[in-house]
Structures are given as C-alpha cells and as structure tokens.
mmCIF file of C-alpha atoms in Angstrom:
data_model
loop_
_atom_site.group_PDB
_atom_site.id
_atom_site.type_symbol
_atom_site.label_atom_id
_atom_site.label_comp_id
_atom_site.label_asym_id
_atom_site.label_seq_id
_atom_site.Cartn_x
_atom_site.Cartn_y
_atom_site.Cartn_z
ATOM 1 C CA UNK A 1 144.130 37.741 -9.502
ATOM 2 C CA UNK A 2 146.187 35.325 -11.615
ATOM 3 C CA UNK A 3 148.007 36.770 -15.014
ATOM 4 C CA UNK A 4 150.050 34.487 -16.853
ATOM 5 C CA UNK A 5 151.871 37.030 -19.408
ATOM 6 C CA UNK A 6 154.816 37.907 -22.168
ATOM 7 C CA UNK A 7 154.743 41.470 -21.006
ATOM 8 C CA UNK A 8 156.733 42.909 -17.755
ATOM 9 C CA UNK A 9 155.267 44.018 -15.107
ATOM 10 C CA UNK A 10 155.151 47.163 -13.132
ATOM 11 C CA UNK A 11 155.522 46.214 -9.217
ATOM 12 C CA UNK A 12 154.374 50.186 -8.466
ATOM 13 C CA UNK A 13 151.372 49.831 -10.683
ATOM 14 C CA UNK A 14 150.684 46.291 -9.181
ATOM 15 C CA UNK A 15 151.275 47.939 -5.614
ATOM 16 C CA UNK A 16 148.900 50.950 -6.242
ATOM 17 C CA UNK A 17 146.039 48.713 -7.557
ATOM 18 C CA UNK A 18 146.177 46.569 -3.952
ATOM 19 C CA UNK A 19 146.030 49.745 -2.354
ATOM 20 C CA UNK A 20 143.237 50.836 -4.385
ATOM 21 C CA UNK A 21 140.876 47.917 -3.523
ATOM 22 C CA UNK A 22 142.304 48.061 0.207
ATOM 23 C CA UNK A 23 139.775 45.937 2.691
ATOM 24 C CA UNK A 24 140.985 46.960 6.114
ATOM 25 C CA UNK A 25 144.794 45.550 5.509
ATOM 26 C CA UNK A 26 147.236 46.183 7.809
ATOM 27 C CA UNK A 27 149.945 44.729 5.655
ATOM 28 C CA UNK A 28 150.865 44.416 2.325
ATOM 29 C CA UNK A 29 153.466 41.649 1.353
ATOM 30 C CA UNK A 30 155.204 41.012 -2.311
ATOM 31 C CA UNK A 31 157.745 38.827 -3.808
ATOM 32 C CA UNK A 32 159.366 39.322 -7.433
ATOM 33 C CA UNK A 33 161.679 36.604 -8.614
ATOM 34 C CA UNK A 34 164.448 37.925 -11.387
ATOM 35 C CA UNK A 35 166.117 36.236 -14.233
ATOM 36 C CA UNK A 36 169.685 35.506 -12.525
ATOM 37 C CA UNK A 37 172.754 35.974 -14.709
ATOM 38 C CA UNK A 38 174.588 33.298 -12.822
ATOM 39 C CA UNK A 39 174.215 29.387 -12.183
ATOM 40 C CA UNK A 40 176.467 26.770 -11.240
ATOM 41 C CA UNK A 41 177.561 26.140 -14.226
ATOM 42 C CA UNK A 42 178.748 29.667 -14.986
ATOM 43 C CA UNK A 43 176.693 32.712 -16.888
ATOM 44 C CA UNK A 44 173.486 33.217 -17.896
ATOM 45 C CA UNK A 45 172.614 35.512 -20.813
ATOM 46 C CA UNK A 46 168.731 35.070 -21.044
ATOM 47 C CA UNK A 47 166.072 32.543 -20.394
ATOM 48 C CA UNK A 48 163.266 31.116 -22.084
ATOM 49 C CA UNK A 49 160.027 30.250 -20.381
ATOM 50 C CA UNK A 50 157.523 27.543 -21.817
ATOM 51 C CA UNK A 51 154.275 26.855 -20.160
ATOM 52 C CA UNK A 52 151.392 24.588 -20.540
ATOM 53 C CA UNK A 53 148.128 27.688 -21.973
ATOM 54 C CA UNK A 54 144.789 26.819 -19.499
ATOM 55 C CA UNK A 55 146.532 24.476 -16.967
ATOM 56 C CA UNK A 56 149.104 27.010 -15.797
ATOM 57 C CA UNK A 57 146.045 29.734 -15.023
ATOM 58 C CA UNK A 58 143.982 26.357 -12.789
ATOM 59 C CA UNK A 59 146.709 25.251 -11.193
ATOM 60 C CA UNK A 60 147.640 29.337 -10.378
ATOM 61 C CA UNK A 61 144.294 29.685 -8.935
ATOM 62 C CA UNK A 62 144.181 26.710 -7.229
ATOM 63 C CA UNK A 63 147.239 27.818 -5.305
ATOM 64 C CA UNK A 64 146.043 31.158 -4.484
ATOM 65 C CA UNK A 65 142.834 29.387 -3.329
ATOM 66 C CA UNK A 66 144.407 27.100 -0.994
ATOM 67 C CA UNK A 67 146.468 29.897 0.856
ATOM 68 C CA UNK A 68 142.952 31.890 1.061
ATOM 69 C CA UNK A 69 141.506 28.960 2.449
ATOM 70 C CA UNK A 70 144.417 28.392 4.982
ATOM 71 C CA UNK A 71 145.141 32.045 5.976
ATOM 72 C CA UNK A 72 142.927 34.996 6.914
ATOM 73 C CA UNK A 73 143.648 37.068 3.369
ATOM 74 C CA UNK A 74 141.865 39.905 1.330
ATOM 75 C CA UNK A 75 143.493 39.835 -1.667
ATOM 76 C CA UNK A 76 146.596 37.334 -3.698
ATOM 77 C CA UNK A 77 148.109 38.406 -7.230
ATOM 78 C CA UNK A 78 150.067 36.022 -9.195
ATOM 79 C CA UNK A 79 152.334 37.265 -12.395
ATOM 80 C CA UNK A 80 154.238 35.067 -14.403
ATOM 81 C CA UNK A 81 155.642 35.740 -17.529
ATOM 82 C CA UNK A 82 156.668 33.146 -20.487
ATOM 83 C CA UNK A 83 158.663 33.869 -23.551
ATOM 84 C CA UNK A 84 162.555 34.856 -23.798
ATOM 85 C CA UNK A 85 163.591 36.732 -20.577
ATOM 86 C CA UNK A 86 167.147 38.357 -20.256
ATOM 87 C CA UNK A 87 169.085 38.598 -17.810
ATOM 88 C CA UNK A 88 168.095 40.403 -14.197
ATOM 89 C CA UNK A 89 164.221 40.848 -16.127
ATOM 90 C CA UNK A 90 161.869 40.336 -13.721
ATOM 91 C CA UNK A 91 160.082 36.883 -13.849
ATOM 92 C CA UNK A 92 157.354 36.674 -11.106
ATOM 93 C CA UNK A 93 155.219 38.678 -9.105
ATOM 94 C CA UNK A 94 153.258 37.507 -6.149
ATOM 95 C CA UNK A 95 151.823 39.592 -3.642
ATOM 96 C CA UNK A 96 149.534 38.907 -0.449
ATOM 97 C CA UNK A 97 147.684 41.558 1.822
ATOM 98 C CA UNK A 98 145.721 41.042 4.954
ATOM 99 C CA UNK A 99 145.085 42.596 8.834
ATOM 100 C CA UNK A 100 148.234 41.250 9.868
ATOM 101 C CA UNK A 101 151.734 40.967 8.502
ATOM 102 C CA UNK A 102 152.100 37.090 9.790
ATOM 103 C CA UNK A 103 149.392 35.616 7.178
ATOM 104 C CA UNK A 104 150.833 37.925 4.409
ATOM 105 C CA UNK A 105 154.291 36.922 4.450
ATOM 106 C CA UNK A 106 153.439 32.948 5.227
ATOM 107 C CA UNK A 107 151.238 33.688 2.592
ATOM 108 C CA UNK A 108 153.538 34.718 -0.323
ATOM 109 C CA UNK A 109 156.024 31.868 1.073
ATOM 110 C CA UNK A 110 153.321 29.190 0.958
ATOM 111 C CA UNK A 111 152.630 30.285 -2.899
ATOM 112 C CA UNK A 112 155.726 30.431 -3.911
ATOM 113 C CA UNK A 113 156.983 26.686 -2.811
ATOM 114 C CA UNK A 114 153.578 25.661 -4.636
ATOM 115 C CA UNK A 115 154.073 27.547 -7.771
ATOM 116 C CA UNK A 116 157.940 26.447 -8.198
ATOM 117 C CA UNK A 117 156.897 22.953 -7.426
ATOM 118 C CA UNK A 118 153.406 22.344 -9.382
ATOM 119 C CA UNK A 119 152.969 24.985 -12.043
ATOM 120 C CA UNK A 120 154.179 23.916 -15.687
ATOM 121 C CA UNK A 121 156.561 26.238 -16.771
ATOM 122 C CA UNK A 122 160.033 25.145 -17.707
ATOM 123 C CA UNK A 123 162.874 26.746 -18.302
ATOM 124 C CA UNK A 124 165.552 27.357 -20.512
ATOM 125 C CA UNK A 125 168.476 29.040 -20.105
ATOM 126 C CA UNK A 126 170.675 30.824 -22.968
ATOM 127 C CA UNK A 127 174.637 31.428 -23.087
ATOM 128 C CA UNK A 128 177.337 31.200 -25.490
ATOM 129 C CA UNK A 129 177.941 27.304 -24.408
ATOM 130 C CA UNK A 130 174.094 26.590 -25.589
ATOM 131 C CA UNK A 131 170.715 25.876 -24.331
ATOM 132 C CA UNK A 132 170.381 24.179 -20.991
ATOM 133 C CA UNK A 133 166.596 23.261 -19.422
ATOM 134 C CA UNK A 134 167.060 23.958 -16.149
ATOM 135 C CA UNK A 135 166.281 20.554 -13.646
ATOM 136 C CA UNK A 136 164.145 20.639 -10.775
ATOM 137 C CA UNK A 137 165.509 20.791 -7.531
ATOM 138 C CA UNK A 138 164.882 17.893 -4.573
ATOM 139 C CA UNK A 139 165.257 20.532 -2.322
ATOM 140 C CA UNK A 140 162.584 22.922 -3.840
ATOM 141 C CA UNK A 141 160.138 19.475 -3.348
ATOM 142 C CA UNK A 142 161.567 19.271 0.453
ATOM 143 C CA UNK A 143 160.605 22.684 0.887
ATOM 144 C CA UNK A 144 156.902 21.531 0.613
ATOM 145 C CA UNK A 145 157.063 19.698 3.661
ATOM 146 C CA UNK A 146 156.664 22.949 5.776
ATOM 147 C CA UNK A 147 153.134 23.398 4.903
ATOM 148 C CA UNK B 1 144.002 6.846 -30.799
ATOM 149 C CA UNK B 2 145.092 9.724 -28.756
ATOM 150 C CA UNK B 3 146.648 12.991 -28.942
ATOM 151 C CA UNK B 4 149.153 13.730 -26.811
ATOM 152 C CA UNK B 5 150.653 16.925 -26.050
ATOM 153 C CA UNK B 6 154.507 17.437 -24.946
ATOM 154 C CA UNK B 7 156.166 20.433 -23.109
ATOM 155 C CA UNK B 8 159.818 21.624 -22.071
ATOM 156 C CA UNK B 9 162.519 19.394 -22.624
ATOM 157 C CA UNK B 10 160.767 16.523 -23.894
ATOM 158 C CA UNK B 11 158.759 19.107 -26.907
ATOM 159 C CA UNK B 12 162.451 19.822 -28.080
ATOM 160 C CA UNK B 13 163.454 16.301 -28.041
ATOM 161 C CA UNK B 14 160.831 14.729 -29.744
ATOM 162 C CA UNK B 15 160.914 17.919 -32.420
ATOM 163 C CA UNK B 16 156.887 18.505 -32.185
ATOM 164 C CA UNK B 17 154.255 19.924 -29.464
ATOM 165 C CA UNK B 18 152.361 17.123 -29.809
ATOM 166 C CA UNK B 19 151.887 13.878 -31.783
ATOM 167 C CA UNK B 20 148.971 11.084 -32.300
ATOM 168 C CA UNK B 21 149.859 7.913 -30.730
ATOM 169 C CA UNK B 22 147.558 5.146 -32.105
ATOM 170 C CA UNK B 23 148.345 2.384 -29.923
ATOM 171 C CA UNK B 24 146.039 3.774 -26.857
ATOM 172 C CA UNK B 25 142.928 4.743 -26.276
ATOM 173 C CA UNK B 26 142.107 3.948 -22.698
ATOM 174 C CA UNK B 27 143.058 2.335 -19.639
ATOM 175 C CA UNK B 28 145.250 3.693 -16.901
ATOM 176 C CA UNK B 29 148.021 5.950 -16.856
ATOM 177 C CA UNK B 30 150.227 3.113 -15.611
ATOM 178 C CA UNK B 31 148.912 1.313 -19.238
ATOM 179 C CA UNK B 32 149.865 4.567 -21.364
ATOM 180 C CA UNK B 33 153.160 4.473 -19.947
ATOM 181 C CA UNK B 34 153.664 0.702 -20.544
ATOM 182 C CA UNK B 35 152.484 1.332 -24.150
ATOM 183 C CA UNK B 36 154.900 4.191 -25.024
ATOM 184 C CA UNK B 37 157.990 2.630 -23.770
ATOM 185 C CA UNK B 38 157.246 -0.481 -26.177
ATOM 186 C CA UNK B 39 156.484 2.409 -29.073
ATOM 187 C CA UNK B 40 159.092 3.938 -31.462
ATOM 188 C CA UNK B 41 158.580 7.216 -30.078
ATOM 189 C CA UNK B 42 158.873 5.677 -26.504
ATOM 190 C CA UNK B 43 162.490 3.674 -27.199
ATOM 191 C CA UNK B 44 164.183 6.456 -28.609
ATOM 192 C CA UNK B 45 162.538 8.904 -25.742
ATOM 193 C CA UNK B 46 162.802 6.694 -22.780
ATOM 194 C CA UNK B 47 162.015 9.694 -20.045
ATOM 195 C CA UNK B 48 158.085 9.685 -21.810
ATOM 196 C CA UNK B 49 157.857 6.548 -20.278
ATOM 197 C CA UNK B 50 159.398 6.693 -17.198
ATOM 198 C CA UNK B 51 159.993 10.084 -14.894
ATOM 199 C CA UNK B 52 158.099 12.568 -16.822
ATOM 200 C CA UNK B 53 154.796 13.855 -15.140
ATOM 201 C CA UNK B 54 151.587 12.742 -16.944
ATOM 202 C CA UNK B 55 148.607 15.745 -16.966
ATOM 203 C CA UNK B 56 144.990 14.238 -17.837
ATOM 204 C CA UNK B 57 142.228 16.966 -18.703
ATOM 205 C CA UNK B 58 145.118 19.747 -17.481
ATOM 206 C CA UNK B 59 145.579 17.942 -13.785
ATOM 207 C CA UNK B 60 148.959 15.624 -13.127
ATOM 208 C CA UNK B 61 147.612 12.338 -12.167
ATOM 209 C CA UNK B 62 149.404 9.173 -10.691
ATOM 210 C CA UNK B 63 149.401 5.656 -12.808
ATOM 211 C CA UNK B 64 146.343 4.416 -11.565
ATOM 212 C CA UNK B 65 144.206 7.322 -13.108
ATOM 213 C CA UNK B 66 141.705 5.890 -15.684
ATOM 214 C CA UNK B 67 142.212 8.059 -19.060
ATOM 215 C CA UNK B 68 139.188 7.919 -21.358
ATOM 216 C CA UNK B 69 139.482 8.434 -24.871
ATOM 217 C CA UNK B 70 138.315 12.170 -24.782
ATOM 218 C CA UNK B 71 140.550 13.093 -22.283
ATOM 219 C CA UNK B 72 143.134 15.898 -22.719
ATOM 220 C CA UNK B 73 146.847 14.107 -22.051
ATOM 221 C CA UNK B 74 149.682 15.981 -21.787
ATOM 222 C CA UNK B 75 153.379 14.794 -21.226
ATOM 223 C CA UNK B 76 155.944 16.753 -19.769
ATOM 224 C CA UNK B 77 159.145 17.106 -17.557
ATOM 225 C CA UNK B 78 159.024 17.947 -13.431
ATOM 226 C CA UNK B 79 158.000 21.665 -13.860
ATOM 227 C CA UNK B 80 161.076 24.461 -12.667
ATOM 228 C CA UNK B 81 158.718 28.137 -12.849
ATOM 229 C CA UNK B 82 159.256 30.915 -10.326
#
C-alpha cells in the first residue's frame, strides 16, 4: 500500500495491479506529481529528495488510513521516491479506487494535501546558480482547512 | 544525554545527520528547545531552536510533550514532499 523508494515507478504496472485485486470498483482515480524544470526563481535541472527512514512509511499509512476511515474505499497506493530526481522524473504516485468516482477523487485530493503538508521529505533543488531547499508553502498549510 | 537526529536543511547546516547533545535528558520539548538555543550548536543554528518541527519516537509533537531519555528525537525543517 505505501512504498517509499529510489526506483521509478511504472503508473501502467501500478494501474494493472489495482485492476488485478479489483473489489467491485466503479472507479479508479490516480495522481503522479513530476519533478518541474521551472520555479520562480528560474530553472530547475534536478532535485534531491531527503526523507526521515521509518517515520515517512507511519506517517504514509496513517494518511492512507484516515482517508479509508473517512471515505467508502477498497484500495489507496502511495509512491514516493527519495534520492536525486531530474528534471520532468516522476516523483509521486497516489492512487484511490472505490464504487464511486466522488470518494476516489476526494480521496487522492485529501492524501495529497496531507502528504505535502506532514510527511518528512525535503527537497532540494539543483541548477547552475546552486542548491536551493525548497520552503514550504502557507498556502499548501491553508489548503488543509478543506478537510 | 541525547541523540538527536537532523534532516533537510538543517543536516547540511550543521554538517552531520545527527549529533549527541549532553545538556538534556528529559523534560519537555519546550525545555529541549530552551536548552539548544543557550548551546553552541543552538547560537550558531538559531532555526534548531526556534521554527523547526521537533519529531519524538518518529511523531512531531508540540512543546509541551514530555521526552524521556529513551526517546527517539529528531529535528528538522517544515517538510515540502509531493
């Protein structure tokens, strides 16, 4: 359910395995955040990810628990990778499924704003001016206040 | 004494993952903080003290958390994943 991981991912792979296990879904939703080779500041050649081994899997978990508990779900997968990530890689996976399309999209939504704003991973990002750590957003926090 | 582990921005800074900070054993979080920012480590890395998050036994905690001396404590930055 939860796979915090170096390696890429392969969203068809990750696709056929939910269809695999299907439980009666009537939807299937998924997310998959990229590395973006722009910021404010200008380009972006790569990005490193740090995270924090054994708390990064609980709090992961944790998440995908509480949208399980708050929507009507069959299955959640989490991917995130760590390590050096260049530009337009793919970062994240997430992916809900469940009778109706409603829960699986609020879903995905609901894990995402959690994971940005309580997993510990930071990151980095690379270009010819140096190393930046990228600062979290207020508005990522404000984004919370949905749920 | 406890060990305390450091992630993102603040690992870099400091120049090590984690270090053993001898002035602390127990007592709150709100104590730790208070005895870092009166350390050497602390006055040179002022954000330990104040902002960062504070994670006992791998769940952030506010200052009025109780750390005992077995505890896991790690120190790090607001977190920016996804």
């Amino acid at each position: 359910m939860i796979s915090v991981q170096k390696d890429d991912f392969n969203v068809g792979f990750e696709y056929q395995n939910l269809r695999s296990v299907s439980q009666n879904e009537g939807a299937i939703v998924f997310f998959v955040g990229l590395v973006r080779d722009m910021n404010a500041d200008g380009s972006v050649q790569a990005m490193e990810i740090e995270h924090y081994p054994g708390m990064t899997e609980n709090v992961l978990s944790n998440i995908a628990l509480q949208a399980k508990e708050r929507w009507d779900l069959q299955q959640v997968k989490i991917i995130h990778r760590f390590g050096r990530l260049e530009a337009a890689e793919q970062i994240v996976f997430v992916a809900t499924s469940s009778v109706h399309r409603e829960a699986a999209f609020a879903a995905c939504e609901f894990i995402m704003d959690f994971l940005k704003t309580k997993a510990p991973f930071w990151k980095k990002e690379l270009n010819d001016q140096g190393d930046v750590w990228v600062e979290a957003k207020e508005s990522d926090e404000l984004k919370l206040t949905r749920w | 004494m406890s060990t305390i582990l450091l992630f993102g921005r603040l690992r870099e800074e400091v120049g090590q993952s984690e270090f053993v900070f001898s002035e602390f054993t127990q007592g709150t979080v709100a104590d730790l903080r208070s005895a870092l920012a009166s350390s050497e480590i602390g006055s040179s890395h002022t954000f330990i003290s104040g902002q960062a998050l504070v994670a006992v036994n791998q769940v952030i905690v506010d200052d009025s958390h109780l750390i005992q001396s077995s505890d896991e404590i790690a120190i790090f930055p607001p977190v920016t994943g996804g």
